[in-house]
Coordinates of C-alpha atoms in Angstrom, one line a residue:
Chain A
A228 CA 9.0 88.4 10.0
Q229 CA 7.5 89.0 13.5
T230 CA 7.7 92.5 15.0
V231 CA 6.9 93.8 18.5
T232 CA 6.0 97.4 19.0
Q233 CA 5.9 99.3 22.3
S234 CA 4.6 102.8 21.7
Q235 CA 5.3 104.3 25.1
P236 CA 9.0 105.0 25.5
E237 CA 8.4 106.3 29.1
M238 CA 5.6 105.9 31.6
S239 CA 5.4 107.1 35.2
V240 CA 3.1 106.1 38.1
Q241 CA 2.6 107.1 41.7
E242 CA 3.5 104.6 44.3
A243 CA 0.4 102.3 45.1
E244 CA -1.3 103.3 41.9
T245 CA -2.0 101.1 38.8
V246 CA -0.3 101.5 35.4
T247 CA -0.8 99.8 32.1
L248 CA 2.1 99.3 29.6
S249 CA 1.1 98.7 25.9
C250 CA 2.4 96.2 23.4
T251 CA 1.4 95.3 19.9
Y252 CA 2.8 92.6 17.7
D253 CA 2.6 91.3 14.2
T254 CA 2.8 87.6 13.2
S255 CA 1.2 85.2 10.8
E256 CA 1.7 82.3 13.3
S257 CA -1.2 80.9 15.3
D258 CA 0.9 79.3 18.1
Y259 CA 3.2 81.5 20.0
Y260 CA 4.2 82.8 23.4
L261 CA 4.3 86.4 24.7
F262 CA 6.3 87.7 27.5
W263 CA 7.0 90.7 29.7
Y264 CA 10.5 91.1 31.0
K265 CA 11.8 93.6 33.4
Q266 CA 15.3 95.1 33.3
P267 CA 16.3 97.3 36.3
P268 CA 19.3 99.7 35.7
S269 CA 22.5 97.7 35.4
R270 CA 20.9 94.5 36.4
Q271 CA 19.7 91.4 34.5
M272 CA 16.6 90.8 32.6
I273 CA 13.9 89.1 34.7
L274 CA 10.8 87.4 33.4
V275 CA 7.7 89.1 34.8
I276 CA 4.9 87.1 33.1
R277 CA 4.1 85.0 30.1
Q278 CA 1.1 84.1 28.0
E279 CA 0.4 81.2 25.7
A280 CA -1.5 82.3 22.7
Y281 CA -3.8 79.3 22.8
K282 CA -5.1 80.2 26.2
Q283 CA -8.0 82.6 26.3
Q284 CA -7.5 83.3 30.0
N285 CA -5.2 86.3 30.8
A286 CA -2.1 85.4 32.8
T287 CA -1.7 86.8 36.3
E288 CA 1.3 86.8 38.7
N289 CA 0.5 88.6 42.0
R290 CA 0.4 92.3 41.2
F291 CA 1.1 91.8 37.5
S292 CA -1.6 90.8 34.9
V293 CA -2.0 91.0 31.2
N294 CA -4.7 91.9 28.8
F295 CA -4.2 89.6 25.8
Q296 CA -6.3 90.4 22.8
K297 CA -5.3 87.9 20.1
A298 CA -7.4 89.2 17.3
A299 CA -6.1 92.8 17.8
K300 CA -2.5 91.4 18.4
S301 CA -2.3 93.4 21.6
F302 CA -0.6 92.4 24.8
S303 CA -0.7 94.9 27.6
L304 CA 0.8 94.6 31.2
K305 CA -1.1 96.0 34.1
I306 CA 0.9 96.6 37.3
S307 CA -1.4 97.1 40.4
D308 CA -0.3 98.7 43.7
S309 CA 2.9 99.9 42.1
Q310 CA 6.0 99.8 44.3
L311 CA 9.4 101.7 44.1
G312 CA 11.1 98.4 43.1
D313 CA 9.0 98.2 40.0
A314 CA 10.9 101.0 38.4
A315 CA 12.7 99.5 35.4
M316 CA 12.7 99.1 31.6
Y317 CA 10.0 96.8 30.6
F318 CA 10.2 94.7 27.4
C319 CA 7.5 92.9 25.6
A320 CA 8.7 89.8 23.7
Y321 CA 7.4 87.3 21.3
K322 CA 8.4 83.8 20.5
K323 CA 6.7 81.3 18.1
T324 CA 6.1 78.0 19.6
S325 CA 8.2 76.1 17.1
G326 CA 11.0 78.7 17.3
S327 CA 13.9 79.6 19.7
R328 CA 14.5 83.3 19.4
L329 CA 12.8 85.9 21.4
T330 CA 11.8 89.1 19.4
F331 CA 11.7 92.1 21.7
G332 CA 10.0 95.5 21.6
E333 CA 11.9 98.8 22.1
G334 CA 11.0 98.9 25.8
T335 CA 9.1 101.2 28.1
Q336 CA 10.9 103.0 30.9
L337 CA 8.8 103.0 34.0
T338 CA 9.3 105.5 36.8
V339 CA 7.6 105.1 40.1
N340 CA 7.1 108.3 42.1
P341 CA 7.0 108.2 45.9
Chain B
D60 CA 20.9 77.4 41.0
T61 CA 23.6 80.0 40.6
G62 CA 22.0 81.7 37.5
V63 CA 23.5 82.5 34.2
S64 CA 27.0 83.9 34.6
Q65 CA 28.8 86.0 32.1
N66 CA 32.4 87.2 32.0
P67 CA 33.8 89.7 31.8
R68 CA 31.2 92.2 32.9
H69 CA 32.9 95.0 31.0
K70 CA 35.4 95.0 28.1
I71 CA 37.1 98.0 26.7
T72 CA 39.2 97.5 23.6
K73 CA 40.6 99.3 20.6
R74 CA 39.1 99.1 17.2
G75 CA 40.5 96.2 15.2
Q76 CA 41.2 94.0 18.2
N77 CA 39.6 90.6 18.9
V78 CA 37.5 90.0 22.0
T79 CA 36.0 86.9 23.5
F80 CA 33.1 86.6 25.9
R81 CA 32.1 83.7 28.1
C82 CA 28.7 82.4 29.2
D83 CA 28.1 79.7 31.8
P84 CA 24.4 78.7 31.7
I85 CA 22.3 77.3 34.5
S86 CA 23.7 73.9 34.9
E87 CA 20.8 71.7 33.8
H88 CA 19.9 74.0 30.9
N89 CA 20.5 72.5 27.5
R90 CA 19.6 75.5 25.4
L91 CA 21.8 78.6 25.2
Y92 CA 21.1 81.9 23.4
W93 CA 23.2 85.0 22.6
Y94 CA 21.6 88.5 22.2
R95 CA 23.0 91.9 21.5
Q96 CA 21.4 95.0 23.1
T97 CA 22.3 98.6 22.1
L98 CA 21.6 101.5 24.3
G99 CA 17.9 102.2 24.6
Q100 CA 16.9 99.3 22.5
G101 CA 15.5 95.8 23.1
P102 CA 17.8 92.8 22.8
E103 CA 18.3 91.4 19.3
F104 CA 18.8 87.7 18.8
L105 CA 22.3 86.5 17.5
T106 CA 22.4 82.8 17.8
Y107 CA 21.1 79.7 19.6
F108 CA 22.6 76.3 20.8
Q109 CA 20.9 73.1 21.8
N110 CA 23.5 71.2 23.6
E111 CA 26.7 71.6 21.5
A112 CA 24.9 72.1 18.2
Q113 CA 24.5 75.7 16.9
L114 CA 21.0 75.5 15.4
E115 CA 20.2 79.0 14.4
K116 CA 22.2 82.2 13.5
S117 CA 20.8 85.7 12.9
R118 CA 22.0 87.6 9.8
L119 CA 23.2 90.1 12.4
L120 CA 26.0 87.5 13.1
S121 CA 28.5 88.6 10.5
D122 CA 31.5 86.6 9.5
R123 CA 33.5 88.5 12.1
F124 CA 31.4 86.8 14.8
S125 CA 31.8 83.2 15.9
A126 CA 30.1 81.3 18.8
E127 CA 30.9 77.9 20.2
R128 CA 29.6 75.7 22.9
P129 CA 32.0 72.8 23.3
K130 CA 30.6 69.8 25.2
G131 CA 27.2 71.5 25.5
S132 CA 28.3 73.4 28.7
F133 CA 29.7 77.0 28.6
S134 CA 29.7 79.1 25.4
T135 CA 32.1 81.6 24.0
L136 CA 31.3 84.5 21.6
E137 CA 34.3 85.9 19.7
I138 CA 34.3 89.1 17.7
Q139 CA 37.3 89.5 15.4
R140 CA 38.6 92.9 14.1
T141 CA 36.1 94.8 16.3
E142 CA 34.4 97.9 14.9
Q143 CA 32.8 100.9 16.6
G144 CA 29.3 99.5 15.7
D145 CA 30.1 96.4 17.8
S146 CA 29.8 98.5 21.0
A147 CA 26.8 97.0 22.9
M148 CA 25.7 94.8 25.7
Y149 CA 26.0 91.1 24.9
L150 CA 23.4 89.1 26.7
C151 CA 23.5 85.4 27.3
A152 CA 20.4 83.4 28.2
S153 CA 19.7 79.7 28.9
S154 CA 16.6 77.5 29.1
L155 CA 15.6 73.9 29.5
G156 CA 13.8 72.3 26.7
S157 CA 13.2 69.6 24.0
G158 CA 11.1 69.6 20.9
L159 CA 8.4 72.2 21.3
S160 CA 8.7 72.5 25.0
N161 CA 9.0 76.2 25.9
Q162 CA 10.6 76.9 29.3
P163 CA 11.4 80.6 29.7
Q164 CA 14.8 82.0 29.0
H165 CA 16.9 83.1 32.0
F166 CA 19.3 86.0 31.3
G167 CA 22.8 86.8 32.6
D168 CA 24.0 90.2 33.6
G169 CA 25.6 90.7 30.2
T170 CA 29.0 91.8 29.0
R171 CA 29.3 95.5 28.1
L172 CA 31.6 96.0 25.2
S173 CA 33.1 99.5 24.5
I174 CA 35.2 100.0 21.4
L175 CA 37.6 102.9 21.5

């Protein structure tokens, strides 16, 4: 079975600074997708960024980028120029290409300090 | 695009009662998913529909749980004889896809269930 581990229950960053959230996963599959979702308090889960495992190039979406290390099964999220609105719970998630379900990590609560 | 809609937002009920939640996916999305999220944890997969067919069920979905998606549009999740451990946020998500195509899942606001 696939597992996703986020070893940082909480992280904090100063506004305008950069922060990296860690995620590792375990799978025997070769084709899969990885995602970072953001869940603000009492609000819906929003997709931040996704990475296809067959692509070597790291995905980037504006201030959000990932460091995907397939051999190490590591998938970290870097947030640059952090903003107050980035404060939320961040979940790393895995989905095998042939599957339907997302497998989520435990989440990292990000606080942005003004 | 009005997003994924879930009703009710909150449900409080006594142990042993039955509850039903509704999810309306994004209109053109043929895939629909249910997840359960307990406090401080990531969501856990419950079940998945493609159109009206329920294609996958997690072992978390005990025989007290049933989900339907008549006509491949909205879906309902029913929990019979609720227990304290059923208290959680129930999330619905939808996506567009066929075969191995993998469009991202869009989530609703969830229904928070509290069992007294």
